[in-house]
Coordinates of C-alpha atoms in Angstrom, one line a residue:
M1170 CA 58.2 24.6 8.9
A1171 CA 58.2 21.1 7.5
C1172 CA 57.3 19.6 10.9
A1173 CA 54.4 22.0 11.2
V1174 CA 53.0 20.9 7.9
I1175 CA 53.3 17.2 8.9
V1176 CA 51.5 17.9 12.2
G1177 CA 48.7 19.8 10.5
V1178 CA 48.1 17.1 8.0
S1179 CA 48.1 14.4 10.7
G1180 CA 45.5 16.4 12.7
L1181 CA 43.4 16.8 9.6
L1182 CA 43.4 13.1 8.8
T1183 CA 42.6 12.2 12.4
S1184 CA 39.6 14.5 12.5
A1185 CA 38.4 13.2 9.1
F1186 CA 38.4 9.6 10.1
Y1187 CA 37.2 10.1 13.7
G1188 CA 33.5 10.4 12.7
C1189 CA 33.4 7.5 10.4
A1190 CA 30.4 5.1 10.6
T1191 CA 31.0 1.5 11.6
Y1192 CA 29.4 -1.6 10.2
Q1193 CA 26.5 -3.1 12.2
P1194 CA 25.5 -6.6 11.2
A1195 CA 21.8 -7.4 10.8
P1196 CA 21.5 -11.0 9.9
L1197 CA 18.2 -12.5 8.7
I1198 CA 17.4 -15.9 10.3
P1199 CA 14.4 -17.5 8.6
A1200 CA 13.5 -19.6 11.6
E1201 CA 13.4 -16.6 13.9
T1202 CA 11.3 -14.5 11.5
A1203 CA 8.9 -17.4 11.1
R1204 CA 8.5 -17.6 14.9
D1205 CA 8.0 -13.9 15.1
F1206 CA 5.2 -14.1 12.5
D1207 CA 3.5 -17.0 14.4
R1208 CA 3.5 -14.9 17.6
R1209 CA 1.6 -12.0 16.0
S1210 CA -1.9 -11.5 17.4
L1211 CA -4.8 -9.0 17.7
T1212 CA -4.2 -8.8 21.5
N1213 CA -0.7 -7.3 21.1
P1214 CA -0.5 -4.4 23.7
R1215 CA 1.5 -2.3 21.2
L1216 CA -1.2 -2.8 18.6
C1217 CA -3.8 -1.7 21.2
D1218 CA -1.7 1.5 21.7
Y1219 CA -1.7 2.1 18.0
L1220 CA -5.5 1.6 17.8
R1221 CA -6.1 4.0 20.6
A1222 CA -3.9 6.6 18.9
N1223 CA -5.7 6.3 15.6
L1224 CA -9.3 5.1 16.1
K1225 CA -11.9 7.8 16.5
P1226 CA -13.4 7.5 19.0
S1227 CA -10.7 5.7 20.9
P1228 CA -11.9 2.2 22.0
A1229 CA -12.8 1.9 25.6
V1230 CA -11.7 -1.8 25.6
C1231 CA -8.8 -3.1 23.6
P1232 CA -8.8 -5.4 21.8
P1233 CA -12.3 -4.4 20.7
P1234 CA -15.0 -7.0 21.2
R1235 CA -15.9 -6.7 17.5
W1236 CA -13.5 -5.8 14.7
D1237 CA -14.9 -3.6 12.0
L1238 CA -13.3 -2.5 8.8
Q1239 CA -11.6 0.6 10.3
A1240 CA -10.0 -1.4 13.2
L1241 CA -8.9 -4.2 10.9
T1242 CA -7.4 -1.7 8.5
L1243 CA -5.3 -0.2 11.3
A1244 CA -4.2 -3.7 12.3
G1245 CA -3.2 -4.2 8.6
F1246 CA -1.1 -1.0 8.8
Y1247 CA 0.5 -2.3 11.9
Y1248 CA 1.3 -5.8 10.6
S1249 CA 1.4 -5.7 6.8
P1250 CA 4.8 -6.3 5.3
D1251 CA 3.9 -3.8 2.6
S1252 CA 3.5 -1.1 5.1
A1253 CA 6.9 -1.9 6.6
L1254 CA 8.5 -1.9 3.1
A1255 CA 6.9 1.5 2.3
Q1256 CA 8.5 2.9 5.5
T1257 CA 11.9 1.6 4.6
R1258 CA 11.6 3.1 1.2
I1259 CA 10.9 6.5 2.8
Q1260 CA 14.0 6.1 4.9
Q1261 CA 16.0 5.2 1.8
F1262 CA 14.9 8.3 -0.1
N1263 CA 15.4 10.5 3.0
A1264 CA 18.9 9.2 3.1
A1265 CA 19.3 10.1 -0.6
V1266 CA 18.5 13.7 0.4
I1267 CA 21.6 13.6 2.7
T1268 CA 23.6 12.1 -0.1
A1269 CA 22.5 14.9 -2.5
G1270 CA 23.5 17.6 -0.1
A1271 CA 27.0 16.2 0.5
R1272 CA 29.8 18.5 -0.5
P1273 CA 32.8 17.1 -2.3
N1274 CA 35.7 16.3 0.0
P1275 CA 39.1 18.0 -0.5
V1276 CA 41.9 15.8 -1.7
I1277 CA 45.4 15.9 -0.2
G1278 CA 48.6 14.3 -1.4
L1279 CA 51.9 13.8 0.5
G1280 CA 54.9 11.8 -0.3
P1281 CA 58.7 11.7 0.2
E1282 CA 61.1 12.5 -2.7
Y1283 CA 64.5 10.9 -3.5
V1284 CA 66.8 12.9 -5.7
V1285 CA 70.0 11.4 -7.3
H1286 CA 72.8 14.0 -7.2
N1287 CA 76.5 13.8 -7.9
S1288 CA 77.5 15.9 -4.9
P1289 CA 78.4 13.8 -1.9
N1290 CA 77.1 16.5 0.4
F1291 CA 73.7 16.6 -1.1
A1292 CA 71.0 14.9 0.9
P1293 CA 69.0 12.6 -1.5
W1294 CA 65.9 12.4 0.7
A1295 CA 63.5 15.3 1.0
I1296 CA 60.0 16.0 2.1
G1297 CA 57.9 15.6 -1.0
S1298 CA 55.3 18.0 -2.2
F1299 CA 52.2 18.3 -0.1
S1300 CA 49.2 19.1 -2.4
L1301 CA 45.7 20.1 -1.5
D1302 CA 42.7 20.2 -3.9
L1303 CA 39.5 22.0 -2.8
P1304 CA 36.7 21.4 -5.3
I1305 CA 34.0 24.1 -5.5
E1306 CA 30.7 23.3 -7.2
T1307 CA 29.3 26.1 -9.4
A1308 CA 26.0 27.0 -11.0
G1309 CA 23.9 25.8 -8.0
K1310 CA 24.4 22.1 -8.8
R1311 CA 24.2 21.1 -5.1
G1312 CA 20.8 22.9 -4.7
Y1313 CA 19.4 21.2 -7.8
R1314 CA 20.6 17.8 -6.5
I1315 CA 18.9 18.4 -3.1
A1316 CA 15.7 19.6 -4.8
Q1317 CA 15.5 16.5 -7.0
A1318 CA 16.2 14.2 -4.0
E1319 CA 13.5 16.0 -1.9
R1320 CA 10.9 15.6 -4.7
L1321 CA 11.7 11.9 -4.9
A1322 CA 11.4 11.6 -1.2
D1323 CA 8.0 13.3 -1.4
A1324 CA 7.1 10.7 -4.1
A1325 CA 8.2 7.9 -1.7
R1326 CA 5.9 9.3 1.0
L1327 CA 3.0 9.4 -1.5
A1328 CA 3.8 5.8 -2.5
A1329 CA 3.5 4.8 1.1
G1330 CA 0.0 6.4 1.0
E1331 CA -0.7 4.2 -2.0
T1332 CA 0.5 1.2 -0.1
A1333 CA -1.8 2.1 2.8
W1334 CA -4.8 2.3 0.5
S1335 CA -3.9 -1.0 -1.2
V1336 CA -3.7 -2.6 2.3
R1337 CA -7.2 -1.2 3.2
S1338 CA -8.6 -2.3 -0.2
R1339 CA -7.4 -5.9 0.3
I1340 CA -8.7 -6.1 3.8
R1341 CA -12.1 -4.7 2.7
A1342 CA -12.4 -7.2 -0.1
A1343 CA -11.4 -10.1 2.2
L1344 CA -13.7 -9.0 5.0
Q1345 CA -16.6 -8.7 2.5
Q1346 CA -15.9 -12.1 1.1
Y1347 CA -15.7 -13.7 4.5
L1348 CA -19.0 -12.1 5.9
F1349 CA -20.9 -12.8 2.7
D1350 CA -19.8 -16.4 2.5
Q1351 CA -20.9 -16.9 6.1
R1352 CA -24.3 -15.7 5.1
R1353 CA -24.3 -17.9 1.9
Y1354 CA -23.6 -20.9 4.1
R1355 CA -26.5 -20.1 6.4
L1356 CA -28.9 -19.6 3.5
A1357 CA -27.6 -22.8 1.9
Q1358 CA -28.4 -24.7 5.1
Q1359 CA -31.9 -23.2 5.1
Q1360 CA -32.4 -24.2 1.5
Q1361 CA -31.2 -27.7 2.3
D1362 CA -33.6 -28.0 5.2
A1363 CA -36.5 -26.7 3.1
L1364 CA -35.7 -29.2 0.3
A1365 CA -35.4 -32.0 2.9
Q1366 CA -38.8 -31.1 4.2
S1367 CA -40.2 -31.0 0.7
A1368 CA -38.7 -34.4 -0.2
S1369 CA -40.2 -35.9 3.1
L1370 CA -43.6 -34.6 2.2
M1371 CA -43.3 -35.9 -1.3
A1372 CA -42.4 -39.4 0.0
A1373 CA -45.5 -39.3 2.3
R1374 CA -47.7 -38.3 -0.6
L1375 CA -46.2 -41.2 -2.7
R1376 CA -47.0 -43.6 0.0
A1377 CA -50.6 -42.2 0.1
G1378 CA -50.8 -42.6 -3.7
E1379 CA -51.0 -38.8 -4.2
A1380 CA -47.6 -38.4 -6.0
S1381 CA -45.5 -40.3 -8.5
Q1382 CA -42.1 -41.8 -8.2
P1383 CA -40.6 -39.3 -10.7
Q1384 CA -41.8 -36.4 -8.5
L1385 CA -40.1 -37.9 -5.5
D1386 CA -36.9 -38.5 -7.5
L1387 CA -36.9 -34.9 -8.6
A1388 CA -37.3 -33.7 -5.0
L1389 CA -34.4 -36.0 -3.9
S1390 CA -32.2 -34.8 -6.7
G1391 CA -32.8 -31.2 -5.7
L1392 CA -31.9 -32.2 -2.1
E1393 CA -28.6 -33.8 -3.1
S1394 CA -27.7 -30.7 -5.1
A1395 CA -28.5 -28.5 -2.1
R1396 CA -26.3 -30.7 0.1
L1397 CA -23.4 -30.2 -2.4
I1398 CA -23.9 -26.5 -2.4
T1399 CA -24.0 -26.4 1.4
A1400 CA -20.7 -28.4 1.6
Q1401 CA -19.1 -26.0 -0.9
A1402 CA -20.3 -23.0 1.0
E1403 CA -19.0 -24.4 4.3
A1404 CA -15.6 -25.1 2.8
R1405 CA -15.2 -21.5 1.5
V1406 CA -15.6 -19.9 5.0
P1407 CA -12.2 -21.1 6.5
D1408 CA -10.5 -20.3 3.2
D1409 CA -12.0 -16.7 3.4
R1410 CA -10.8 -16.5 7.0
N1411 CA -7.3 -17.4 6.0
A1412 CA -7.4 -14.8 3.2
L1413 CA -8.5 -12.1 5.7
A1414 CA -5.6 -13.0 8.0
A1415 CA -3.2 -12.8 5.1
A1416 CA -4.5 -9.4 4.1
I1417 CA -3.9 -8.1 7.6
G1418 CA -0.5 -9.8 7.9
L1419 CA -1.4 -12.3 10.6
P1420 CA -1.3 -16.1 11.0
I1421 CA -4.8 -17.6 10.7
A1422 CA -4.6 -18.7 14.4
A1423 CA -4.5 -15.0 15.4
L1424 CA -8.2 -14.7 14.3
D1425 CA -9.4 -17.4 16.6
G1426 CA -12.1 -16.0 18.9
A1427 CA -12.2 -12.7 17.0
R1428 CA -15.6 -11.4 16.0
F1429 CA -16.2 -9.2 13.0
T1430 CA -18.8 -6.7 12.1
W1431 CA -19.7 -4.4 9.2
T1432 CA -22.6 -2.1 10.3
A1433 CA -23.1 -0.5 6.9
M1434 CA -22.9 -3.7 4.9
D1435 CA -26.6 -4.0 4.2
N1436 CA -27.0 -0.3 3.4
P1437 CA -24.4 0.9 0.8
P1438 CA -24.6 4.6 0.2
G1439 CA -27.0 5.8 -2.4
E1440 CA -26.1 7.5 -5.7
A1441 CA -27.7 10.9 -4.8
S1442 CA -24.4 12.4 -3.7
L1443 CA -22.3 10.6 -6.4
A1444 CA -22.8 12.8 -9.5
P1445 CA -20.3 12.0 -12.3
N1446 CA -18.6 15.4 -12.0
I1447 CA -18.2 15.0 -8.2
V1448 CA -16.8 11.6 -8.6
Q1449 CA -14.3 12.7 -11.3
R1450 CA -13.3 15.7 -9.2
M1451 CA -12.7 13.6 -6.1
A1452 CA -10.7 11.1 -8.1
L1453 CA -8.5 13.8 -9.7
L1454 CA -7.9 15.5 -6.4
N1455 CA -7.5 12.5 -4.1
R1456 CA -5.8 9.8 -6.2
I1457 CA -2.4 9.4 -4.6
D1458 CA -0.8 7.8 -7.6
L1459 CA -1.7 10.9 -9.7
R1460 CA -0.1 13.2 -7.0
R1461 CA 2.9 10.9 -6.9
A1462 CA 3.3 11.2 -10.7
L1463 CA 3.1 15.0 -10.5
T1464 CA 5.8 14.9 -7.8
Q1465 CA 8.0 12.7 -10.0
Y1466 CA 7.5 15.1 -12.9
A1467 CA 8.8 17.9 -10.6
A1468 CA 11.8 15.7 -9.7
S1469 CA 12.6 15.2 -13.5
D1470 CA 12.4 19.0 -13.9
E1471 CA 15.0 19.4 -11.2
A1472 CA 17.1 16.8 -12.9
L1473 CA 17.0 18.8 -16.1
K1474 CA 18.1 21.9 -14.2
L1475 CA 21.0 19.9 -12.8
E1476 CA 22.2 18.7 -16.2
I1477 CA 22.0 22.3 -17.6
A1478 CA 24.1 23.5 -14.6
K1479 CA 26.7 20.8 -15.4
Q1480 CA 27.5 22.8 -18.6
Y1481 CA 29.5 25.1 -16.3
P1482 CA 32.7 23.4 -14.9
D1483 CA 33.5 23.2 -11.3
I1484 CA 36.5 25.0 -9.9
H1485 CA 39.4 23.2 -8.2
L1486 CA 41.5 25.3 -5.9
T1487 CA 44.8 23.6 -5.7
G1488 CA 47.8 24.3 -3.5
G1489 CA 51.0 22.7 -2.6
Y1490 CA 54.1 22.8 -0.4
S1491 CA 57.5 21.2 -0.7
W1492 CA 60.8 21.5 1.1
E1493 CA 64.0 20.9 -0.6
G1494 CA 67.6 21.8 0.2
G1495 CA 66.4 24.1 3.0
E1496 CA 64.0 25.9 0.7
N1497 CA 60.3 26.2 1.4
I1498 CA 58.3 26.1 -1.9
F1499 CA 54.7 27.1 -2.0
E1500 CA 52.3 26.6 -5.0
L1501 CA 48.8 27.9 -5.5
G1502 CA 46.6 27.8 -8.6
P1503 CA 43.0 27.2 -9.6
S1504 CA 42.0 24.6 -12.3
L1505 CA 38.8 23.7 -14.2
A1506 CA 37.7 21.5 -17.0
L1507 CA 37.4 23.3 -20.3
P1508 CA 34.1 22.7 -22.1
V1509 CA 35.7 22.3 -25.5
F1510 CA 34.7 19.0 -26.9
N1511 CA 31.2 18.9 -25.3
Q1512 CA 28.9 21.1 -23.3
N1513 CA 26.9 18.2 -21.7
Q1514 CA 24.5 18.1 -24.6
G1515 CA 23.8 14.4 -24.3
P1516 CA 22.7 14.3 -20.7
I1517 CA 20.7 17.5 -21.2
A1518 CA 18.8 15.9 -24.1
E1519 CA 18.2 12.7 -22.0
A1520 CA 16.9 14.8 -19.1
Q1521 CA 14.6 16.7 -21.4
A1522 CA 13.2 13.5 -22.9
R1523 CA 12.7 12.0 -19.4
R1524 CA 10.8 15.1 -18.3
K1525 CA 8.6 15.0 -21.4
A1526 CA 7.9 11.3 -20.9
M1527 CA 6.9 12.0 -17.3
G1528 CA 4.5 14.7 -18.5
V1529 CA 2.9 12.3 -21.1
Q1530 CA 2.7 9.6 -18.4
F1531 CA 0.9 12.0 -16.1
M1532 CA -1.6 13.0 -18.7
A1533 CA -2.2 9.3 -19.7
M1534 CA -2.8 8.4 -16.0
Q1535 CA -5.2 11.3 -15.6
A1536 CA -7.2 10.2 -18.6
A1537 CA -7.2 6.6 -17.3
I1538 CA -8.4 7.7 -13.8
I1539 CA -11.3 9.7 -15.3
A1540 CA -12.4 6.7 -17.4
Q1541 CA -12.0 4.3 -14.4
S1542 CA -14.0 6.5 -12.0
R1543 CA -16.8 7.0 -14.5
G1544 CA -16.9 3.3 -15.3
A1545 CA -16.9 2.4 -11.6
L1546 CA -19.8 4.8 -11.0
I1547 CA -21.8 3.3 -13.9
N1548 CA -21.3 -0.2 -12.5
Y1549 CA -22.2 0.9 -9.0
R1550 CA -25.4 2.6 -10.1
G1551 CA -26.4 -0.6 -12.0
A1552 CA -25.6 -2.7 -8.9
L1553 CA -27.8 -0.4 -6.8
A1554 CA -30.7 -0.8 -9.2
A1555 CA -30.3 -4.6 -9.2
L1556 CA -30.1 -4.5 -5.4
E1557 CA -33.4 -2.5 -5.2
A1558 CA -35.1 -5.0 -7.5
A1559 CA -33.8 -7.9 -5.4
R1560 CA -35.0 -6.3 -2.2
S1561 CA -38.5 -5.9 -3.7
A1562 CA -38.6 -9.5 -4.8
A1563 CA -37.4 -10.7 -1.3
I1564 CA -40.0 -8.6 0.4
Y1565 CA -42.7 -10.0 -1.9
Q1566 CA -41.6 -13.6 -1.3
A1567 CA -41.3 -13.1 2.4
R1568 CA -44.9 -11.8 2.4
R1569 CA -46.1 -14.8 0.4
Y1570 CA -44.3 -17.2 2.8
H1571 CA -45.9 -15.6 5.9
Q1572 CA -49.3 -15.7 4.2
A1573 CA -48.8 -19.4 3.3
A1574 CA -47.8 -20.1 6.9
R1575 CA -50.9 -18.4 8.3
A1576 CA -53.1 -20.3 5.8
A1577 CA -51.5 -23.6 6.8
A1578 CA -52.0 -22.9 10.5
V1579 CA -55.8 -22.5 10.0
G1580 CA -56.0 -25.4 7.6
E1581 CA -56.6 -23.4 4.5
S1582 CA -53.5 -24.7 2.8
D1583 CA -51.4 -27.8 2.7
S1584 CA -47.8 -28.5 3.7
I1585 CA -46.7 -28.8 0.1
T1586 CA -47.8 -25.3 -0.7
L1587 CA -46.1 -24.0 2.5
S1588 CA -42.9 -25.9 1.6
A1589 CA -42.8 -24.4 -1.9
A1590 CA -43.4 -20.9 -0.4
R1591 CA -40.5 -21.5 2.0
L1592 CA -38.2 -22.5 -0.9
Q1593 CA -39.1 -19.5 -2.9
N1594 CA -38.5 -17.2 0.1
V1595 CA -35.0 -18.7 0.7
S1596 CA -34.2 -18.4 -3.1
A1597 CA -35.2 -14.7 -3.0
Q1598 CA -33.0 -14.2 0.1
Q1599 CA -30.1 -15.8 -1.8
M1600 CA -30.7 -13.5 -4.8
L1601 CA -30.8 -10.5 -2.5
L1602 CA -27.5 -11.6 -0.8
Q1603 CA -25.9 -11.9 -4.2
A1604 CA -27.2 -8.5 -5.3
L1605 CA -25.9 -7.0 -2.1
N1606 CA -22.5 -8.6 -2.5
D1607 CA -22.3 -7.2 -6.1
A1608 CA -23.2 -3.8 -4.8
Q1609 CA -20.6 -3.8 -2.1
G1610 CA -18.0 -5.1 -4.7
A1611 CA -19.0 -2.3 -7.0
L1612 CA -18.7 0.2 -4.1
G1613 CA -15.2 -1.1 -3.4
A1614 CA -14.2 -0.6 -7.0
L1615 CA -15.6 2.9 -6.9
E1616 CA -13.7 3.7 -3.8
D1617 CA -10.5 2.3 -5.4
S1618 CA -11.1 4.6 -8.4
M1619 CA -11.0 7.6 -6.1
Q1620 CA -8.8 6.1 -3.3
R1621 CA -11.3 7.5 -0.9
P1622 CA -13.7 5.7 1.5
L1623 CA -17.3 6.4 0.9
E1624 CA -18.8 4.7 3.9
S1625 CA -19.1 6.5 7.3
G1626 CA -16.8 5.4 10.1
D1627 CA -13.7 5.1 8.0
A1628 CA -10.5 6.8 9.2
S1629 CA -9.8 10.0 7.4
S1630 CA -6.1 10.0 8.4
F1631 CA -3.6 7.6 10.0
S1632 CA 0.0 7.4 10.9
F1633 CA 2.2 4.3 10.4
P1634 CA 3.1 2.5 13.6
P1635 CA 6.5 2.9 15.4
P1636 CA 9.4 2.3 15.3
H1637 CA 9.3 4.2 12.0
N1638 CA 9.2 7.9 12.4
S1639 CA 7.7 8.9 9.1
E1640 CA 4.0 9.8 9.0
V1641 CA 1.7 9.6 6.0
Q1642 CA -1.6 11.3 5.9
A1643 CA -4.3 9.9 3.6
E1644 CA -7.3 12.2 3.1

């Protein structure tokens, strides 16, 4: 009988340790990770597969000849370290669900016994008691643990959606800055050329005695200022390009040869479909951080249920066997902790306070989102009004410039008048560009307040790239 017990225990131990995980090293070598980063590019075949799977319509040529906001956003999802971090957090919380569902292991004990006895015929050594403890959780604690872990895993998936929106927002802002600064540079060159022509005409008039030296000095001073503005505008373009590469998660060399487009940049959506109640509703329904806060509140509610269930003690089924002097001795008896000195009041109170805090946090976030969305809409409406005024002024100055050019062509106006009209036209174009940039910036802030794209052509859903298996939908 004793041998059978020993064999059974040995088999149990063997089966328990057979499925154990083994350590797999994963060293980080900075030199190799830096080389991997430098090898990133927009021509990566795996990136092209990812674009084909998520771009609607699927691109006929990959990489696309021109990269728009949607394609760059997907490239950001593919390369951004924030996206990779969000996926690892999802895996972490999914693993926590497995941990929450784990059942407590039984405990066994086995040891020899040595007994001191006066009889010379008494064998001092004996097989010691073999004990077994089978813990049984009560009151549904395991179910509450699993439910809490699942809600936290849901929150991690929503947090990944927040990360995706943050990546898209940064890429949009960087692309906007890059494209607008390119235009600023071209307009600064036009202004410099116009001022150079004006200074040349003023110098000719001075030689003819038709202008004074202070007039020429003023024209030359304006030209020098224009040259400085042009140099500053030119210097901003490569810096913007580097910021765009960083937002995507690429080295700046990866953007060499790439061409960018934004078809709706000059025509931001009007305010007709953006009534305050519609904007507020979209913000409250679509804000991922608000949905995540609601999920975290549900997790805190499950945590409270778990602490309440802990008032009821778990049961331990204990048993034992020993052999002594040819006698087989069996023991069996349940045990449990007596809730005499406390009934888990402290942890229950803490869980109640945490749930209440999560509820207050949710309501505060909701109020902040309403204020943010309404404020963003007010700013966008103001930016659209300023854009319309700038367009009217630019159209008027362009008409005056063309009229002056026709008059100069037939000899009804002089070159000075034409040069002044040209400068005024360029200045109006610069003001229009600034108003358009302000409107697009306000539109981006309005989109951020709702976490929803408002321009046509944006992806309504996406999936993170492999090798991660988790999928996040952003609607």
